[in-house]
Amino acid sequence: MNPVLHKIVETKHEEILQGRGKSLPPRKIPVRPWESHLKTNSISVIAECKKGSPSSGILRPDYHPVEIASIYESSGAAAISVLTDSQYFFGSLSDLTSVAEAVEIPVIRKDFILDPLQIDEAYAFGASAILLIVRILSPKDLTSLHQHAKGLGLSVLVETHNKNEVKTALDSGATTIGINTRDLDTFEIHKNLIEDIASELDSSIIRVAESGIESYADWQKYKGIVDSMLVGTYFMKSKNIAKDFQSLLFGN
């Protein structure tokens, strides 16, 4: 685990300790179906709301997640990912709630989840799905957290970075597997990873391409290989999200 990722995980453990015993708000919206939105006749889009990241810094100084999410929904996004980490990605749980209440498509809490408390938070603040990252979890914890989320009726996107992690994800019961082309140890993008891994997954698995997607050519490249693409930085750098959303899907 590289120093940045290690520091993020340390911070998460501190946040979990601080959150123990705090009451959570009652959930206000229904849990929305995830699988039926992602698995369609084409490649669906999970569009991401994130102000910045450790590798890129501030991506969108004028960041209004509800406004962005509304554009995503009207543009045809199947689901919305909301970064809730505050220290490294400049997000919050209030962003999650605001977006979940503003749209009618499923919203996933994207964070570094290590403990059932964070899943309980995701549920309380309106998420319909959560992200679990194989790289930062033991197989036992991955399975336990996956079962905890399912027990609340939440869907789970399990993120992987190589074939060994995919096997671990499948063993945990994962039915939606993300293939992240950004190596969390080096932050480098390995685009061929999608083709190498997705083609070996059973068609019953929802396959999600993550990171480095920024053009119509990428969209075309992944047709027939994945079911969905998670796109964040491309949109966050856009001056016209609605226009660039259509360009991603249909070309210029």
GROMACS .gro file of C-alpha atoms in nm:
model
  252
    1MET     CA    1   0.000   0.000   0.000
    2ASN     CA    2   0.154   0.331  -0.105
    3PRO     CA    3   0.199   0.615   0.150
    4VAL     CA    4  -0.102   0.815   0.026
    5LEU     CA    5  -0.339   0.520   0.040
    6HIS     CA    6  -0.196   0.416   0.376
    7LYS     CA    7  -0.260   0.766   0.513
    8ILE     CA    8  -0.616   0.766   0.381
    9VAL     CA    9  -0.685   0.432   0.552
   10GLU     CA   10  -0.537   0.563   0.878
   11THR     CA   11  -0.763   0.867   0.857
   12LYS     CA   12  -1.066   0.643   0.799
   13HIS     CA   13  -0.989   0.444   1.113
   14GLU     CA   14  -0.975   0.771   1.310
   15GLU     CA   15  -1.308   0.884   1.163
   16ILE     CA   16  -1.468   0.550   1.249
   17LEU     CA   17  -1.358   0.582   1.612
   18GLN     CA   18  -1.497   0.935   1.627
   19GLY     CA   19  -1.828   0.816   1.481
   20ARG     CA   20  -1.891   0.541   1.733
   21GLY     CA   21  -2.202   0.601   1.940
   22LYS     CA   22  -2.330   0.892   1.733
   23SER     CA   23  -2.694   0.868   1.627
   24LEU     CA   24  -2.775   0.857   1.257
   25PRO     CA   25  -3.068   1.032   1.090
   26PRO     CA   26  -3.365   0.826   0.971
   27ARG     CA   27  -3.353   0.744   0.602
   28LYS     CA   28  -3.587   0.966   0.401
   29ILE     CA   29  -3.588   0.805   0.055
   30PRO     CA   30  -3.636   0.449  -0.071
   31VAL     CA   31  -3.342   0.230  -0.170
   32ARG     CA   32  -3.341   0.243  -0.549
   33PRO     CA   33  -3.263  -0.060  -0.769
   34TRP     CA   34  -2.902  -0.071  -0.885
   35GLU     CA   35  -2.863  -0.376  -1.107
   36SER     CA   36  -3.156  -0.297  -1.339
   37HIS     CA   37  -3.017   0.053  -1.401
   38LEU     CA   38  -2.664  -0.064  -1.476
   39LYS     CA   39  -2.727  -0.368  -1.693
   40THR     CA   40  -2.896  -0.244  -2.011
   41ASN     CA   41  -2.871  -0.304  -2.385
   42SER     CA   42  -2.582  -0.060  -2.405
   43ILE     CA   43  -2.306   0.055  -2.167
   44SER     CA   44  -2.461   0.248  -1.881
   45VAL     CA   45  -2.287   0.541  -1.713
   46ILE     CA   46  -2.223   0.586  -1.342
   47ALA     CA   47  -2.147   0.958  -1.337
   48GLU     CA   48  -1.939   1.087  -1.049
   49CYS     CA   49  -1.955   1.395  -0.830
   50LYS     CA   50  -1.613   1.477  -0.686
   51LYS     CA   51  -1.452   1.810  -0.618
   52GLY     CA   52  -1.096   1.681  -0.628
   53SER     CA   53  -0.855   1.398  -0.553
   54PRO     CA   54  -0.507   1.341  -0.407
   55SER     CA   55  -0.358   1.282  -0.752
   56SER     CA   56  -0.527   1.574  -0.930
   57GLY     CA   57  -0.594   1.830  -0.658
   58ILE     CA   58  -0.905   2.047  -0.698
   59LEU     CA   59  -1.081   1.945  -1.018
   60ARG     CA   60  -1.381   2.173  -0.996
   61PRO     CA   61  -1.349   2.484  -0.774
   62ASP     CA   62  -1.709   2.580  -0.849
   63TYR     CA   63  -1.851   2.253  -0.718
   64HIS     CA   64  -2.227   2.214  -0.678
   65PRO     CA   65  -2.307   1.841  -0.651
   66VAL     CA   66  -2.686   1.873  -0.674
   67GLU     CA   67  -2.665   2.083  -0.989
   68ILE     CA   68  -2.413   1.841  -1.139
   69ALA     CA   69  -2.622   1.537  -1.044
   70SER     CA   70  -2.932   1.688  -1.204
   71ILE     CA   71  -2.740   1.736  -1.530
   72TYR     CA   72  -2.621   1.377  -1.508
   73GLU     CA   73  -2.972   1.244  -1.460
   74SER     CA   74  -3.120   1.448  -1.744
   75SER     CA   75  -2.830   1.340  -1.968
   76GLY     CA   76  -2.911   0.973  -1.915
   77ALA     CA   77  -2.684   0.855  -1.633
   78ALA     CA   78  -2.788   0.520  -1.486
   79ALA     CA   79  -2.652   0.601  -1.141
   80ILE     CA   80  -2.451   0.867  -0.960
   81SER     CA   81  -2.137   0.820  -0.754
   82VAL     CA   82  -2.078   1.072  -0.475
   83LEU     CA   83  -1.738   1.106  -0.308
   84THR     CA   84  -1.799   1.150   0.064
   85ASP     CA   85  -1.440   1.164   0.190
   86SER     CA   86  -1.370   1.515   0.320
   87GLN     CA   87  -0.996   1.530   0.383
   88TYR     CA   88  -0.866   1.394   0.053
   89PHE     CA   89  -1.156   1.431  -0.193
   90PHE     CA   90  -1.331   1.736  -0.044
   91GLY     CA   91  -1.670   1.564  -0.018
   92SER     CA   92  -1.920   1.499   0.262
   93LEU     CA   93  -2.214   1.287   0.370
   94SER     CA   94  -2.433   1.593   0.327
   95ASP     CA   95  -2.337   1.590  -0.044
   96LEU     CA   96  -2.461   1.230  -0.056
   97THR     CA   97  -2.796   1.319   0.102
   98SER     CA   98  -2.848   1.627  -0.114
   99VAL     CA   99  -2.785   1.433  -0.434
  100ALA     CA  100  -2.989   1.128  -0.329
  101GLU     CA  101  -3.288   1.350  -0.250
  102ALA     CA  102  -3.257   1.547  -0.575
  103VAL     CA  103  -3.254   1.256  -0.823
  104GLU     CA  104  -3.457   0.942  -0.885
  105ILE     CA  105  -3.172   0.714  -0.990
  106PRO     CA  106  -2.955   0.515  -0.748
  107VAL     CA  107  -2.667   0.691  -0.574
  108ILE     CA  108  -2.355   0.512  -0.454
  109ARG     CA  109  -2.144   0.625  -0.161
  110LYS     CA  110  -1.785   0.624  -0.283
  111ASP     CA  111  -1.543   0.621   0.006
  112PHE     CA  112  -1.284   0.403   0.173
  113ILE     CA  113  -1.515   0.175   0.366
  114LEU     CA  114  -1.358  -0.036   0.639
  115ASP     CA  115  -1.631  -0.077   0.898
  116PRO     CA  116  -2.007  -0.151   0.919
  117LEU     CA  117  -2.056   0.196   1.069
  118GLN     CA  118  -1.972   0.354   0.734
  119ILE     CA  119  -2.229   0.133   0.564
  120ASP     CA  120  -2.489   0.233   0.822
  121GLU     CA  121  -2.402   0.595   0.744
  122ALA     CA  122  -2.442   0.532   0.371
  123TYR     CA  123  -2.787   0.386   0.433
  124ALA     CA  124  -2.896   0.667   0.665
  125PHE     CA  125  -2.775   0.942   0.434
  126GLY     CA  126  -2.954   0.805   0.125
  127ALA     CA  127  -2.718   0.579  -0.066
  128SER     CA  128  -2.859   0.286  -0.260
  129ALA     CA  129  -2.514   0.127  -0.303
  130ILE     CA  130  -2.166   0.138  -0.155
  131LEU     CA  131  -1.812   0.085  -0.281
  132LEU     CA  132  -1.585  -0.178  -0.128
  133ILE     CA  133  -1.218  -0.181  -0.234
  134VAL     CA  134  -1.046  -0.520  -0.229
  135ARG     CA  135  -0.700  -0.361  -0.199
  136ILE     CA  136  -0.769  -0.222   0.150
  137LEU     CA  137  -0.967  -0.511   0.299
  138SER     CA  138  -0.891  -0.863   0.412
  139PRO     CA  139  -1.100  -1.132   0.239
  140LYS     CA  140  -1.284  -1.191   0.568
  141ASP     CA  141  -1.367  -0.822   0.615
  142LEU     CA  142  -1.469  -0.788   0.251
  143THR     CA  143  -1.719  -1.071   0.286
  144SER     CA  144  -1.850  -0.942   0.618
  145LEU     CA  145  -1.899  -0.586   0.490
  146HIS     CA  146  -2.060  -0.714   0.170
  147GLN     CA  147  -2.310  -0.915   0.374
  148HIS     CA  148  -2.379  -0.620   0.605
  149ALA     CA  149  -2.464  -0.395   0.311
  150LYS     CA  150  -2.685  -0.658   0.153
  151GLY     CA  151  -2.864  -0.699   0.486
  152LEU     CA  152  -2.965  -0.333   0.465
  153GLY     CA  153  -3.086  -0.376   0.109
  154LEU     CA  154  -2.790  -0.188  -0.039
  155SER     CA  155  -2.608  -0.294  -0.354
  156VAL     CA  156  -2.231  -0.326  -0.358
  157LEU     CA  157  -1.971  -0.231  -0.619
  158VAL     CA  158  -1.654  -0.426  -0.539
  159GLU     CA  159  -1.348  -0.258  -0.684
  160THR     CA  160  -1.055  -0.464  -0.813
  161HIS     CA  161  -0.720  -0.392  -0.976
  162ASN     CA  162  -0.598  -0.734  -1.092
  163LYS     CA  163  -0.710  -1.094  -1.148
  164ASN     CA  164  -0.626  -1.207  -0.795
  165GLU     CA  165  -0.847  -0.932  -0.652
  166VAL     CA  166  -1.128  -1.034  -0.888
  167LYS     CA  167  -1.114  -1.386  -0.746
  168THR     CA  168  -1.131  -1.243  -0.394
  169ALA     CA  169  -1.428  -1.029  -0.495
  170LEU     CA  170  -1.614  -1.326  -0.643
  171ASP     CA  171  -1.543  -1.534  -0.333
  172SER     CA  172  -1.701  -1.258  -0.121
  173GLY     CA  173  -2.027  -1.291  -0.315
  174ALA     CA  174  -1.981  -0.987  -0.539
  175THR     CA  175  -2.222  -0.956  -0.832
  176THR     CA  176  -2.104  -0.610  -0.943
  177ILE     CA  177  -1.730  -0.586  -1.000
  178GLY     CA  178  -1.543  -0.268  -1.081
  179ILE     CA  179  -1.216  -0.293  -1.271
  180ASN     CA  180  -1.013   0.015  -1.183
  181THR     CA  181  -0.744   0.092  -1.436
  182ARG     CA  182  -0.579   0.334  -1.193
  183ASP     CA  183  -0.327   0.144  -0.982
  184LEU     CA  184  -0.376   0.262  -0.623
  185ASP     CA  185  -0.008   0.205  -0.550
  186THR     CA  186   0.133   0.412  -0.838
  187PHE     CA  187  -0.175   0.607  -0.958
  188GLU     CA  188  -0.083   0.505  -1.314
  189ILE     CA  189  -0.358   0.413  -1.563
  190HIS     CA  190  -0.346   0.066  -1.721
  191LYS     CA  191  -0.617   0.078  -1.987
  192ASN     CA  192  -0.572  -0.278  -2.114
  193LEU     CA  193  -0.673  -0.407  -1.772
  194ILE     CA  194  -1.042  -0.383  -1.864
  195GLU     CA  195  -1.012  -0.617  -2.162
  196ASP     CA  196  -0.783  -0.857  -1.975
  197ILE     CA  197  -1.020  -0.902  -1.682
  198ALA     CA  198  -1.375  -0.830  -1.800
  199SER     CA  199  -1.364  -1.092  -2.073
  200GLU     CA  200  -1.307  -1.362  -1.811
  201LEU     CA  201  -1.609  -1.269  -1.599
  202ASP     CA  202  -1.937  -1.454  -1.634
  203SER     CA  203  -2.214  -1.258  -1.805
  204SER     CA  204  -2.418  -1.272  -1.485
  205ILE     CA  205  -2.165  -1.035  -1.325
  206ILE     CA  206  -2.217  -0.663  -1.380
  207ARG     CA  207  -1.878  -0.542  -1.504
  208VAL     CA  208  -1.787  -0.179  -1.443
  209ALA     CA  209  -1.493  -0.002  -1.605
  210GLU     CA  210  -1.337   0.260  -1.376
  211SER     CA  211  -1.086   0.543  -1.428
  212GLY     CA  212  -0.922   0.686  -1.739
  213ILE     CA  213  -1.243   0.708  -1.943
  214GLU     CA  214  -1.241   1.034  -2.131
  215SER     CA  215  -1.351   0.991  -2.491
  216TYR     CA  216  -1.595   0.834  -2.735
  217ALA     CA  217  -1.308   0.604  -2.840
  218ASP     CA  218  -1.297   0.462  -2.487
  219TRP     CA  219  -1.673   0.408  -2.500
  220GLN     CA  220  -1.642   0.221  -2.830
  221LYS     CA  221  -1.345   0.021  -2.705
  222TYR     CA  222  -1.542  -0.116  -2.411
  223LYS     CA  223  -1.861  -0.205  -2.600
  224GLY     CA  224  -1.947  -0.568  -2.547
  225ILE     CA  225  -1.681  -0.597  -2.277
  226VAL     CA  226  -1.838  -0.413  -1.982
  227ASP     CA  227  -2.190  -0.330  -1.871
  228SER     CA  228  -2.118   0.010  -1.720
  229MET     CA  229  -1.852   0.281  -1.698
  230LEU     CA  230  -1.781   0.497  -1.395
  231VAL     CA  231  -1.677   0.841  -1.518
  232GLY     CA  232  -1.566   1.124  -1.293
  233THR     CA  233  -1.263   1.334  -1.383
  234TYR     CA  234  -1.373   1.374  -1.746
  235PHE     CA  235  -1.698   1.537  -1.632
  236MET     CA  236  -1.546   1.736  -1.346
  237LYS     CA  237  -1.306   1.905  -1.587
  238SER     CA  238  -1.583   1.982  -1.835
  239LYS     CA  239  -1.711   2.332  -1.901
  240ASN     CA  240  -2.034   2.188  -2.039
  241ILE     CA  241  -2.119   1.856  -1.875
  242ALA     CA  242  -2.438   1.793  -2.072
  243LYS     CA  243  -2.260   1.845  -2.404
  244ASP     CA  244  -1.958   1.635  -2.308
  245PHE     CA  245  -2.184   1.360  -2.173
  246GLN     CA  246  -2.338   1.326  -2.521
  247SER     CA  247  -1.993   1.348  -2.685
  248LEU     CA  248  -1.875   1.058  -2.470
  249LEU     CA  249  -2.166   0.842  -2.583
  250PHE     CA  250  -2.212   0.948  -2.941
  251GLY     CA  251  -1.895   1.130  -3.050
  252ASN     CA  252  -1.865   1.489  -3.164
   0.00000   0.00000   0.00000
